[in-house]
Short mmCIF file of N, CA, C and O and ligand atoms in Angstrom, two decimals:
data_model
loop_
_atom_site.label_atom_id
_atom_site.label_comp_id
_atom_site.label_asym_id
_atom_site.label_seq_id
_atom_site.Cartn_x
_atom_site.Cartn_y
_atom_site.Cartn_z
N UNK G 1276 -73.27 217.05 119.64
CA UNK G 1276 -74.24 218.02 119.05
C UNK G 1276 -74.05 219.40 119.69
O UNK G 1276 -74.34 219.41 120.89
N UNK G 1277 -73.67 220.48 119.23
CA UNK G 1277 -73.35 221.99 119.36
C UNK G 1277 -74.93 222.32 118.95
O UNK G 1277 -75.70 221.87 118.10
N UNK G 1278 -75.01 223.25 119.89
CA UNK G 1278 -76.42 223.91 120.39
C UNK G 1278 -76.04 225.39 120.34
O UNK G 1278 -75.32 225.82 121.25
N UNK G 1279 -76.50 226.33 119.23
CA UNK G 1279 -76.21 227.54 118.92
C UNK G 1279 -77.51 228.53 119.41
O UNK G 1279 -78.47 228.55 118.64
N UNK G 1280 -77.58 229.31 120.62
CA UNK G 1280 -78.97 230.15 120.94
C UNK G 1280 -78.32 231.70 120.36
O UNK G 1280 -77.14 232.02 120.23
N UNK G 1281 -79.46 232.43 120.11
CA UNK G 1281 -79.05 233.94 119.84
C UNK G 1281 -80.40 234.51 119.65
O UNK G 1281 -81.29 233.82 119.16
N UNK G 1282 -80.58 235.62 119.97
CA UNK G 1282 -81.76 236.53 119.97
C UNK G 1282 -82.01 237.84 119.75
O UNK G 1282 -81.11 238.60 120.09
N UNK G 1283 -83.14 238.39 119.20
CA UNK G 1283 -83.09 239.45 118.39
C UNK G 1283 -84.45 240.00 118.31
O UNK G 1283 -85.16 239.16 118.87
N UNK G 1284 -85.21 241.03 117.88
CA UNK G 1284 -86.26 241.41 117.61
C UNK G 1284 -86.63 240.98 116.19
O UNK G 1284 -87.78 240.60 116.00
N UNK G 1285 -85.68 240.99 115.08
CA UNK G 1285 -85.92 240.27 113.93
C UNK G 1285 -87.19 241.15 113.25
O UNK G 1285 -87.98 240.58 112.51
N UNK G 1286 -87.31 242.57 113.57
CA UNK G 1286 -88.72 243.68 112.83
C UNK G 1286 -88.40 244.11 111.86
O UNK G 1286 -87.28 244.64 111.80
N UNK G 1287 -89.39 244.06 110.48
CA UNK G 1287 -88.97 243.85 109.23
C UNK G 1287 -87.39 243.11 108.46
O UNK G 1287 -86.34 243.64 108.09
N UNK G 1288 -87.83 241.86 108.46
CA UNK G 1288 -86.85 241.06 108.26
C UNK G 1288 -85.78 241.68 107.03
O UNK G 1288 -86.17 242.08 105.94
N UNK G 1289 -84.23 241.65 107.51
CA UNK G 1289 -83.64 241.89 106.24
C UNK G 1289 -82.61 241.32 106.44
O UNK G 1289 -82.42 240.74 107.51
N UNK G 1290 -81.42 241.37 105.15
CA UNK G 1290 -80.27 241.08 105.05
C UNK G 1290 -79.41 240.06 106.09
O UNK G 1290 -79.13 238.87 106.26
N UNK G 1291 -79.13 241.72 106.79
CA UNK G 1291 -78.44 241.77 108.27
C UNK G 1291 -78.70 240.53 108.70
O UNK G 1291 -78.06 239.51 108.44
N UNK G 1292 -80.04 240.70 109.63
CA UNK G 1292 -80.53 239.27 110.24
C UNK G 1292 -80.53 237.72 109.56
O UNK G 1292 -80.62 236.69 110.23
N UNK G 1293 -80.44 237.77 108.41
CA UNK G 1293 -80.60 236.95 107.44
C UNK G 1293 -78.97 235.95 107.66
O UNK G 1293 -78.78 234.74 107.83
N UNK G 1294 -77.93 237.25 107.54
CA UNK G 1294 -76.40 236.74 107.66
C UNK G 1294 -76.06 236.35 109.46
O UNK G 1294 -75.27 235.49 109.85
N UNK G 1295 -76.89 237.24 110.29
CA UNK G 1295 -76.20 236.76 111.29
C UNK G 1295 -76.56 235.48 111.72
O UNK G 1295 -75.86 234.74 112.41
N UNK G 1296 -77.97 235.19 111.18
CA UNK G 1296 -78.42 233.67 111.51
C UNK G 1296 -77.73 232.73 110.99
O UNK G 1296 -77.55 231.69 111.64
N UNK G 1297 -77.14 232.91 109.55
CA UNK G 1297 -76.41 231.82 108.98
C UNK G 1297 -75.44 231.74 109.57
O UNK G 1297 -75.02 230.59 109.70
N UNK G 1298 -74.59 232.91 110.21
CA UNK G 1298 -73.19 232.93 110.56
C UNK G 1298 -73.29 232.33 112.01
O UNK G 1298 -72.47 231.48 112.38
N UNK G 1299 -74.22 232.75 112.76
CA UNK G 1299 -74.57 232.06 113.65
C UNK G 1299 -74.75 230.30 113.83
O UNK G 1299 -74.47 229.64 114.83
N UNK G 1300 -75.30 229.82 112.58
CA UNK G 1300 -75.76 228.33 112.48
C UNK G 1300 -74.90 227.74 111.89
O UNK G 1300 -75.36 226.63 111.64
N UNK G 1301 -73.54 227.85 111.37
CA UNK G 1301 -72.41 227.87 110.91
C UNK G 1301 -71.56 227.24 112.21
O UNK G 1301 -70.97 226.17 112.05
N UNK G 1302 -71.52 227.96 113.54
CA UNK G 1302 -70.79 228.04 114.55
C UNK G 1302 -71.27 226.29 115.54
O UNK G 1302 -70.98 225.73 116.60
N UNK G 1303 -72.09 226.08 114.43
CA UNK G 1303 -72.96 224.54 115.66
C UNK G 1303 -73.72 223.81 114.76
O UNK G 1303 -73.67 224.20 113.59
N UNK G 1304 -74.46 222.75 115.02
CA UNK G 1304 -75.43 221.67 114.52
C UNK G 1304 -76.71 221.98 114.41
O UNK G 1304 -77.42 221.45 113.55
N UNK G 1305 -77.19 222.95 115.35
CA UNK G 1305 -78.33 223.47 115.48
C UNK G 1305 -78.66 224.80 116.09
O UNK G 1305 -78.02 225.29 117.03
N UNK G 1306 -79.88 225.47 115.39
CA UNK G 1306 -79.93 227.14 116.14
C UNK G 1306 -81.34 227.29 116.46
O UNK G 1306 -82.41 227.06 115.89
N UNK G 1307 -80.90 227.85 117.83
CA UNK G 1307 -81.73 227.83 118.68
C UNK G 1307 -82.24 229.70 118.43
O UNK G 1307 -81.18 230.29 118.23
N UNK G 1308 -83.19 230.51 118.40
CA UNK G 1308 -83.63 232.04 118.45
C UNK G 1308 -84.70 232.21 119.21
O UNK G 1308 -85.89 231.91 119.06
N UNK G 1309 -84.07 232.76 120.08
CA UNK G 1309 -85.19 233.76 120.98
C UNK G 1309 -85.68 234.88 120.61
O UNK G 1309 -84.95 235.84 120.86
N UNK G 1310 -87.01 235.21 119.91
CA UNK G 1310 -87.62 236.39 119.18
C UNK G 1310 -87.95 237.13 120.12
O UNK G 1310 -88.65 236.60 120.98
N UNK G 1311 -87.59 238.63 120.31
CA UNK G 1311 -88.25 239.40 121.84
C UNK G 1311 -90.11 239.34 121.42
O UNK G 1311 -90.74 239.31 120.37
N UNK G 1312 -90.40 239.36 122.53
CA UNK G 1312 -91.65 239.91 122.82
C UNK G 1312 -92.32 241.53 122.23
O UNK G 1312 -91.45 242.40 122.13
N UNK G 1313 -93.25 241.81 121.97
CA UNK G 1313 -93.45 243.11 121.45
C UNK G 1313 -93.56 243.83 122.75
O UNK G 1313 -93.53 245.06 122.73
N UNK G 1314 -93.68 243.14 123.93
CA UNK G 1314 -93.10 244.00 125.02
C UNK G 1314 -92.04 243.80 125.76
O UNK G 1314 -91.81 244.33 126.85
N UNK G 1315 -91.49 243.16 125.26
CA UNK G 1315 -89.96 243.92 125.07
C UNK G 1315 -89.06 244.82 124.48
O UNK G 1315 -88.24 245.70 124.74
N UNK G 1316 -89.60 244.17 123.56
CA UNK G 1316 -89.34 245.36 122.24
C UNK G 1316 -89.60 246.69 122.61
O UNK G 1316 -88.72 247.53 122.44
N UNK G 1317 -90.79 247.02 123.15
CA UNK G 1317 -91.15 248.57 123.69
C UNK G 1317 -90.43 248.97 124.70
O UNK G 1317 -90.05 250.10 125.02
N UNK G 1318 -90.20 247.49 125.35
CA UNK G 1318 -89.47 248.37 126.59
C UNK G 1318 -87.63 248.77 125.96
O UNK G 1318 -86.92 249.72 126.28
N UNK G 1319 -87.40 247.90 125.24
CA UNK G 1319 -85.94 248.73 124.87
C UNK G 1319 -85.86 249.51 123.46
O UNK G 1319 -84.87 250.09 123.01
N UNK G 1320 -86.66 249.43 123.09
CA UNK G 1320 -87.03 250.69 121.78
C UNK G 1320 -87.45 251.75 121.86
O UNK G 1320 -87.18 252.73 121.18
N UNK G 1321 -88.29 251.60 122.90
CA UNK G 1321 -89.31 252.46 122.96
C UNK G 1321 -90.72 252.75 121.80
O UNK G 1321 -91.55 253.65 121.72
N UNK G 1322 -90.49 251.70 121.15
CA UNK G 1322 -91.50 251.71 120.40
C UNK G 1322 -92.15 250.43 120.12
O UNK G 1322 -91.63 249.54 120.79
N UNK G 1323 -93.15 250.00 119.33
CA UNK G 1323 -93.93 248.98 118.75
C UNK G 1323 -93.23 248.24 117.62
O UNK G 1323 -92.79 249.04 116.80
N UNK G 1324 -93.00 247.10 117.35
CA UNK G 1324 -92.25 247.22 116.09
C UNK G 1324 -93.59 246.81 115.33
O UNK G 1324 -94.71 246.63 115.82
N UNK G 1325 -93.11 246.69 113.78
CA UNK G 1325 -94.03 246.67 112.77
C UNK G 1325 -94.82 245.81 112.55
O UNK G 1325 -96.00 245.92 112.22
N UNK G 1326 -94.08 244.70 112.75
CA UNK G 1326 -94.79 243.44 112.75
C UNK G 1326 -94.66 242.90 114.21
O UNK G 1326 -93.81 243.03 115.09
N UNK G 1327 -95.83 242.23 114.13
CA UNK G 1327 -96.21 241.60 115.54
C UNK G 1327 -95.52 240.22 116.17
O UNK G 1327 -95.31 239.32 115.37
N UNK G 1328 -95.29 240.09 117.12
CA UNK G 1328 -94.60 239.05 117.90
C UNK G 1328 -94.95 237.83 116.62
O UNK G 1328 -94.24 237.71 115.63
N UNK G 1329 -95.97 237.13 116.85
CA UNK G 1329 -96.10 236.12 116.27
C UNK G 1329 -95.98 236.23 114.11
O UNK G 1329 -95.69 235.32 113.33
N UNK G 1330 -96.28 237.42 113.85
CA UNK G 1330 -95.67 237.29 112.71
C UNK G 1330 -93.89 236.84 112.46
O UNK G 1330 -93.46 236.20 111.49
N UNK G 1331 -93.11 237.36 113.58
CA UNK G 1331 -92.09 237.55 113.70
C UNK G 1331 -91.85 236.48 113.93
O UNK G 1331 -90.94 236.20 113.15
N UNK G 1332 -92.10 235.46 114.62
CA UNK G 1332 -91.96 234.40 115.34
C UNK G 1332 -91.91 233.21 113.86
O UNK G 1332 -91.07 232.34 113.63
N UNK G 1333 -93.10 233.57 113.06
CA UNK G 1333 -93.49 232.64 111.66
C UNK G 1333 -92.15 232.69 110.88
O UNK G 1333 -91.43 231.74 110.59
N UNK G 1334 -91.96 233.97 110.61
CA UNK G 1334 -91.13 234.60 109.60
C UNK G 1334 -89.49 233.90 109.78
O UNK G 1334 -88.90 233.39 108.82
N UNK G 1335 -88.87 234.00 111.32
CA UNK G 1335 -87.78 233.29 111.44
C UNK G 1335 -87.90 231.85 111.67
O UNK G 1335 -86.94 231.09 111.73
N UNK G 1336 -89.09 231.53 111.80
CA UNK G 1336 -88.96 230.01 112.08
C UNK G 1336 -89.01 229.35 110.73
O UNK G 1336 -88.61 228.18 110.78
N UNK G 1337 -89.38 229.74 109.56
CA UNK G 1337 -89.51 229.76 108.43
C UNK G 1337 -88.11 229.32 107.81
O UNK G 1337 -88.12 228.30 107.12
N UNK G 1338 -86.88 230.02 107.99
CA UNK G 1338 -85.55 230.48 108.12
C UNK G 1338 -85.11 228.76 107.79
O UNK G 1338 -85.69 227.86 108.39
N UNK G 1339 -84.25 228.53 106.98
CA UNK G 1339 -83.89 227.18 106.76
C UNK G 1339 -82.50 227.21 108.13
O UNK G 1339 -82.71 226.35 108.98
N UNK G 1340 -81.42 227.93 108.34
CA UNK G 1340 -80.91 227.63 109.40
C UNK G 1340 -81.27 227.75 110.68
O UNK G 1340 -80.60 228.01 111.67
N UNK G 1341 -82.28 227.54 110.56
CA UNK G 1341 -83.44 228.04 111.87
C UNK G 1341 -83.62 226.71 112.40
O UNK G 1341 -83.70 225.85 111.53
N UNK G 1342 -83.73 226.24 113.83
CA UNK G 1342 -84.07 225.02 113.61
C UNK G 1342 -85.17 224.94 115.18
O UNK G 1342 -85.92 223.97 115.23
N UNK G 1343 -85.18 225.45 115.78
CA UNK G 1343 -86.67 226.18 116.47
C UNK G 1343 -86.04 227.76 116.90
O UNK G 1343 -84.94 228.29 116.78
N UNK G 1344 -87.70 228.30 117.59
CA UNK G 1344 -87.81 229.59 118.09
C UNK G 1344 -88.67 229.54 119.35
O UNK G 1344 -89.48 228.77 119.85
N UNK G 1345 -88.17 230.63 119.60
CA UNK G 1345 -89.66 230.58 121.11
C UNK G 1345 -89.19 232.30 121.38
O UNK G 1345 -88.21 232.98 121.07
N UNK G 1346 -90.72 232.60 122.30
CA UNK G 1346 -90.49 233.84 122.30
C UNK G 1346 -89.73 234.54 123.59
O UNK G 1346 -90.38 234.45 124.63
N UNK G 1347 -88.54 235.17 123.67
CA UNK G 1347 -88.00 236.28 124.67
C UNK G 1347 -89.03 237.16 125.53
O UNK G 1347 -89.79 238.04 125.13
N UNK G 1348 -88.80 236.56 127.07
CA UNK G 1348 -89.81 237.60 127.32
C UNK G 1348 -89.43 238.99 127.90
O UNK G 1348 -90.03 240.06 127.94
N UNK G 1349 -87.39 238.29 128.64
CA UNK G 1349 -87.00 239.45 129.47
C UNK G 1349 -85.56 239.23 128.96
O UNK G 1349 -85.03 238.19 128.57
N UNK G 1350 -85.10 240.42 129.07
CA UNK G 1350 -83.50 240.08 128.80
C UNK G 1350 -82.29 239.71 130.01
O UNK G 1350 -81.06 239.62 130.06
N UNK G 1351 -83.39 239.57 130.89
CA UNK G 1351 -82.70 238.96 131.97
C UNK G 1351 -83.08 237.50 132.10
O UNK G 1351 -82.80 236.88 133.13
N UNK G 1352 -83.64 237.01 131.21
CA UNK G 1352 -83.89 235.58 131.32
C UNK G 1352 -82.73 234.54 130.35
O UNK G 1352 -82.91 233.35 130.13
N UNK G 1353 -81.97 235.06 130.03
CA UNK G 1353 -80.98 234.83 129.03
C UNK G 1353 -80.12 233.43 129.53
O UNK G 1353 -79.55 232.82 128.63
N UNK G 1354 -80.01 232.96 130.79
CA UNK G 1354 -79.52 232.18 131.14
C UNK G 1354 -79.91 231.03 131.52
O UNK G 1354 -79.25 230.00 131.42
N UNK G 1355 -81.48 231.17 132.18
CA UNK G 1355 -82.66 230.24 132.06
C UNK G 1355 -83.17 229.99 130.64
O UNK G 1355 -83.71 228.88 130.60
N UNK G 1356 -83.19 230.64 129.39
CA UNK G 1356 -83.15 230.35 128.22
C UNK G 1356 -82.11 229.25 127.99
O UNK G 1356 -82.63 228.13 127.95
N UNK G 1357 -80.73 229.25 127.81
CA UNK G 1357 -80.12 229.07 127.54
C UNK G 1357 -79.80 227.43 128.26
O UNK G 1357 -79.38 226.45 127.66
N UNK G 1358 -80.06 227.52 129.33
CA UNK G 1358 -80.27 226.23 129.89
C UNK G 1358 -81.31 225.17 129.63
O UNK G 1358 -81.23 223.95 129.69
N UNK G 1359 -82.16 225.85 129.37
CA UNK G 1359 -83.71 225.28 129.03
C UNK G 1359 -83.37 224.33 127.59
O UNK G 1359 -83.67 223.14 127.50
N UNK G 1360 -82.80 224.99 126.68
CA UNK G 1360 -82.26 224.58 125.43
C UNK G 1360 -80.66 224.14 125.37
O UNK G 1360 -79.86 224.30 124.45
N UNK G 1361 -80.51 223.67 126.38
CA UNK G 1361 -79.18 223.17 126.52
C UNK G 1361 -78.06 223.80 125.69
O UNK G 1361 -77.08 223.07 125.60
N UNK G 1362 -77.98 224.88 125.10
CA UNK G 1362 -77.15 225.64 124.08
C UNK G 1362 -75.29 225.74 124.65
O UNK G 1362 -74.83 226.13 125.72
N UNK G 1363 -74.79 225.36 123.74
CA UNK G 1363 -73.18 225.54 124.06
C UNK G 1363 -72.94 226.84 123.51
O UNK G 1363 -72.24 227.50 124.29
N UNK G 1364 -73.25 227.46 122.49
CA UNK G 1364 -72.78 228.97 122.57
C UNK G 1364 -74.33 229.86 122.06
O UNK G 1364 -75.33 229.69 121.37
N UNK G 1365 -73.62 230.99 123.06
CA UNK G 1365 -74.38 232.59 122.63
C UNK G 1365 -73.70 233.13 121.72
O UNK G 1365 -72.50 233.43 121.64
N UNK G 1366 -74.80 233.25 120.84
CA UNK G 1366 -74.13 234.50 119.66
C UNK G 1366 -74.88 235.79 119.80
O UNK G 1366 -76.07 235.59 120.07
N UNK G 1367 -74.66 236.63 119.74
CA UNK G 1367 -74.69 238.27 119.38
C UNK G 1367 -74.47 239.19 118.84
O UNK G 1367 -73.26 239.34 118.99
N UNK G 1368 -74.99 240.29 118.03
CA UNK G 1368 -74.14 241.13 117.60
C UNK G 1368 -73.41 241.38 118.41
O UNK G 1368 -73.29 240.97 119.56
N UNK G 1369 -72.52 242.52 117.48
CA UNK G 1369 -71.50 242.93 118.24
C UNK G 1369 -71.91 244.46 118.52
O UNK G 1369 -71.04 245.29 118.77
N UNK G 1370 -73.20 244.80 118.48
CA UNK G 1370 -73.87 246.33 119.43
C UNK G 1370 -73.83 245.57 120.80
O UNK G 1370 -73.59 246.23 121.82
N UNK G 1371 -74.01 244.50 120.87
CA UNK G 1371 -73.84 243.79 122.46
C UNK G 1371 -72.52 243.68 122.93
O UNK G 1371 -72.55 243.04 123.98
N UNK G 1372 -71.51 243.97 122.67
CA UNK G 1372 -70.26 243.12 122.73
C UNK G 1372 -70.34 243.35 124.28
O UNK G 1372 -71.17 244.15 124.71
N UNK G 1373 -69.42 242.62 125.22
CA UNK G 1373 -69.54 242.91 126.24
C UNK G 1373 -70.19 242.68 127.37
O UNK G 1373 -69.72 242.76 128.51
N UNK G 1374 -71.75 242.28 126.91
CA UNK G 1374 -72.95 243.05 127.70
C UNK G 1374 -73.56 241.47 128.50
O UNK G 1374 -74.47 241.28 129.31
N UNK G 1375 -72.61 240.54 127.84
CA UNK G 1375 -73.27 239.21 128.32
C UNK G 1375 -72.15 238.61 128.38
O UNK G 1375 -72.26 237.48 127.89
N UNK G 1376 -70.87 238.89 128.85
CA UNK G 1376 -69.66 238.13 129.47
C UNK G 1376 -69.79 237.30 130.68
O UNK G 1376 -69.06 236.33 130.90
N UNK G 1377 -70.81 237.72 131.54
CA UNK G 1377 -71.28 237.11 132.69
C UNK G 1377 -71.66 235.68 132.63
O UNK G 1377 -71.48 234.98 133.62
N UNK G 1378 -72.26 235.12 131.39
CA UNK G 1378 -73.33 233.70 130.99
C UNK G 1378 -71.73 232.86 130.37
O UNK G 1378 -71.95 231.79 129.81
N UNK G 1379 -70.42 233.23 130.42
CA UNK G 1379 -69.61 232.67 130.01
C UNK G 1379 -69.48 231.32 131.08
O UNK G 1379 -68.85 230.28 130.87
N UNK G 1380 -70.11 231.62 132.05
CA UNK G 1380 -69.87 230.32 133.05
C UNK G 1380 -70.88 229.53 133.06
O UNK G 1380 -71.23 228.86 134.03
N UNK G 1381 -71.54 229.57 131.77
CA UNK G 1381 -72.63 228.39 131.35
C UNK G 1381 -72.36 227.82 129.66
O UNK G 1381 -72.60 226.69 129.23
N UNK G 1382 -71.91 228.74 129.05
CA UNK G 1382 -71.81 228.46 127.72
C UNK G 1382 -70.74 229.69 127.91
O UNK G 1382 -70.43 230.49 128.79
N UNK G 1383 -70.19 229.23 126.01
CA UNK G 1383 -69.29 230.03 125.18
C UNK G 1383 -69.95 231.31 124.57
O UNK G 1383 -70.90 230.92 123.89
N UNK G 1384 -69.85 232.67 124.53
CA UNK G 1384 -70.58 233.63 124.15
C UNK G 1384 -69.48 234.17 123.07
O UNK G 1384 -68.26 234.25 123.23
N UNK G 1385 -70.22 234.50 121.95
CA UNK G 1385 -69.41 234.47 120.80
C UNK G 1385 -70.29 236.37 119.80
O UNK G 1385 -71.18 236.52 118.97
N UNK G 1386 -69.65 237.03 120.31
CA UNK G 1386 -70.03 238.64 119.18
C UNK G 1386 -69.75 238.59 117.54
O UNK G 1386 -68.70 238.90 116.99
N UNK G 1387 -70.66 238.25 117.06
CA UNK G 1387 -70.36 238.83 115.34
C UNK G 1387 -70.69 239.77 115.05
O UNK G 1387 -71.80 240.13 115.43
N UNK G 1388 -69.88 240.64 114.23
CA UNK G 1388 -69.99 241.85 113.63
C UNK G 1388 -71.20 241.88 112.38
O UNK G 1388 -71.38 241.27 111.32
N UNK G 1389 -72.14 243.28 113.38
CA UNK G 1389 -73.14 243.09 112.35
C UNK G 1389 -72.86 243.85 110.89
O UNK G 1389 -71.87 244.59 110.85
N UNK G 1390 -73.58 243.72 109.82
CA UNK G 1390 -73.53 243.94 108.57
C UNK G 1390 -73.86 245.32 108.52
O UNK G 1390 -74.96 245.68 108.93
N UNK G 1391 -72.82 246.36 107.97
CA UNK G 1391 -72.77 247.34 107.96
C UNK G 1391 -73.82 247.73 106.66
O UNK G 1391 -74.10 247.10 105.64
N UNK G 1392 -74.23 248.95 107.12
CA UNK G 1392 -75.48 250.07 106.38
C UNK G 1392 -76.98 249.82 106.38
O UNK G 1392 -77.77 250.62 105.88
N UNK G 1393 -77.25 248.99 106.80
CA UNK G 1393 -78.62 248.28 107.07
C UNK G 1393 -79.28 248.06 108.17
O UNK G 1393 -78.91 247.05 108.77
N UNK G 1394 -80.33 248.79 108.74
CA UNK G 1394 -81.37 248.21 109.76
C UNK G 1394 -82.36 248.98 109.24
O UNK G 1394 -82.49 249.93 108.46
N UNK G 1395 -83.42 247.84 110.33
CA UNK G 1395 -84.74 248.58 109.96
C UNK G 1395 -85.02 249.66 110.23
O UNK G 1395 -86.06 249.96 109.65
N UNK G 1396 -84.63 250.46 110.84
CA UNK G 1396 -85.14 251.85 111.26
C UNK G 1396 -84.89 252.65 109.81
O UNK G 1396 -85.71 253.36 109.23
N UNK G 1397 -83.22 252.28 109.30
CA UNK G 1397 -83.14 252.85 107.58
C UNK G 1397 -84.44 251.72 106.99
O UNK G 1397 -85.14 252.33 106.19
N UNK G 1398 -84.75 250.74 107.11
CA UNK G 1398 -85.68 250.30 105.93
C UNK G 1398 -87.22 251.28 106.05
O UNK G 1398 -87.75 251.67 105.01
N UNK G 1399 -87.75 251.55 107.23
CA UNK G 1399 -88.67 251.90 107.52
C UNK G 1399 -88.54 253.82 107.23
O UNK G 1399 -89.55 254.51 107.04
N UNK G 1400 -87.35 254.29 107.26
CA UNK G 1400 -87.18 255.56 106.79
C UNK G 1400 -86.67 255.93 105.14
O UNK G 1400 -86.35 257.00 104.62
N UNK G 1401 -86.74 254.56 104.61
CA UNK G 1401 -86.87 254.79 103.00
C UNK G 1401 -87.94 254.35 102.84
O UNK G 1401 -88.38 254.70 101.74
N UNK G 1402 -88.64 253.70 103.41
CA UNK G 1402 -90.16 253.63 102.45
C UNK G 1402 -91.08 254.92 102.65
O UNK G 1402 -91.82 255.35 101.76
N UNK G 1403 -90.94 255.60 104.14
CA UNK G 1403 -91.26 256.58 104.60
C UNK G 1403 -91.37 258.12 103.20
O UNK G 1403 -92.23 258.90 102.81
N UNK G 1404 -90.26 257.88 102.98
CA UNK G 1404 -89.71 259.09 102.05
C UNK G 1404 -89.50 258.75 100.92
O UNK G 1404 -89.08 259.56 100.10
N1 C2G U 1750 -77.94 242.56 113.00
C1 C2G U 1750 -76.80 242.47 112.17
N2 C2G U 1750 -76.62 243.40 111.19
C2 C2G U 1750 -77.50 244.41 111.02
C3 C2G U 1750 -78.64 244.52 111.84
C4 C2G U 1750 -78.82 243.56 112.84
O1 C2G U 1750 -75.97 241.56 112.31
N3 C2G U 1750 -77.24 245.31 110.06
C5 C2G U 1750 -78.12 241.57 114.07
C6 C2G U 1750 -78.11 242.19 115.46
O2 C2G U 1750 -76.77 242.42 115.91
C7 C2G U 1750 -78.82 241.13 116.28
C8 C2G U 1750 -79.81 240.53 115.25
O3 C2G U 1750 -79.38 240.95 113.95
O4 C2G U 1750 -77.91 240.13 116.71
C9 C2G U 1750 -81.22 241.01 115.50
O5 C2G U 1750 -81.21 242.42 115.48
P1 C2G U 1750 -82.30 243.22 116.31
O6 C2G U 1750 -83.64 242.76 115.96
O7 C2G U 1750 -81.99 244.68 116.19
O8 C2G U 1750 -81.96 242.70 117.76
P2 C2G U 1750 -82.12 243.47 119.09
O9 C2G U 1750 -83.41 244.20 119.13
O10 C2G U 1750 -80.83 244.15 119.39
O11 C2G U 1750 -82.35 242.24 120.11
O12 C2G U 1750 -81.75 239.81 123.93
C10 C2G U 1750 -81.16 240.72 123.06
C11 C2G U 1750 -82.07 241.33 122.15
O13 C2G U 1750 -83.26 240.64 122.04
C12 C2G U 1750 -81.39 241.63 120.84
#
């Protein structure tokens, strides 16, 4: 049994997130997502996102290649996550590439290229205008 973890803020759900989860749950038997915290989220955004932790939390667990969630509290907990859920690979975009080579001596860490022209910051600046 391949144990797939990966994590994300997942604020106003679209596309993007939609493909990296499949592409992600593709790579194993089961997927594991760590949803950040809305304070986390602030702390690396700098902002609030739109929807709230636990909406966020509903919304991907919802997700048919989803197969649980729990919530991110630090991004330094990534390895105690990962153990906790016994996971054989990390997936990530690839805005991370790099940034978690270190957790290779617990699991396989694997970068997919995210889906070009789309995030929420554009979804939230076309409804805006
Ligand atoms: N994503 C993608 N294509 C896009 C937008 C996002 O593939 N057009 C991917 C991101 O690369 C990420 C996931 O969707 O893997 C979730 O995106 P975010 O919510 O922006 O994730 P982020 O806030 O970067 O959180 O511990 C790490 C963080 O929690 C990652």
């Amino acid at each position: 049994m391949t144990t797939v973890i990966t994590f994300g803020t997942f604020d106003v759900f679209h596309v993007g997130h939609l493909r990296i989860l499949q592409r992600a749950r593709s790579l194993g038997d089961q997927l594991i997502v760590g949803v950040s915290s809305d304070q986390l989220n602030f702390k690396k955004k700098g902002r609030n996102p739109v929807y709230s932790e636990s909406e966020r939390l509903e919304i991907i667990r919802a997700i048919g290649c989803v197969q649980d969630v729990f919530l991110e509290e630090s991004l330094e907990l990534k390895a105690d996550y990962i153990k906790q859920f016994n996971a054989n690979i990390l997936v990530m975009g690839d805005d991370w590439q790099g940034k978690f080579d270190d957790l290779e001596t617990i699991c396989k860490v694997v970068y997919l290229e995210r889906t070009p022209a789309i995030s929420t910051t554009e979804v939230i600046e076309k409804i805006r205008y």
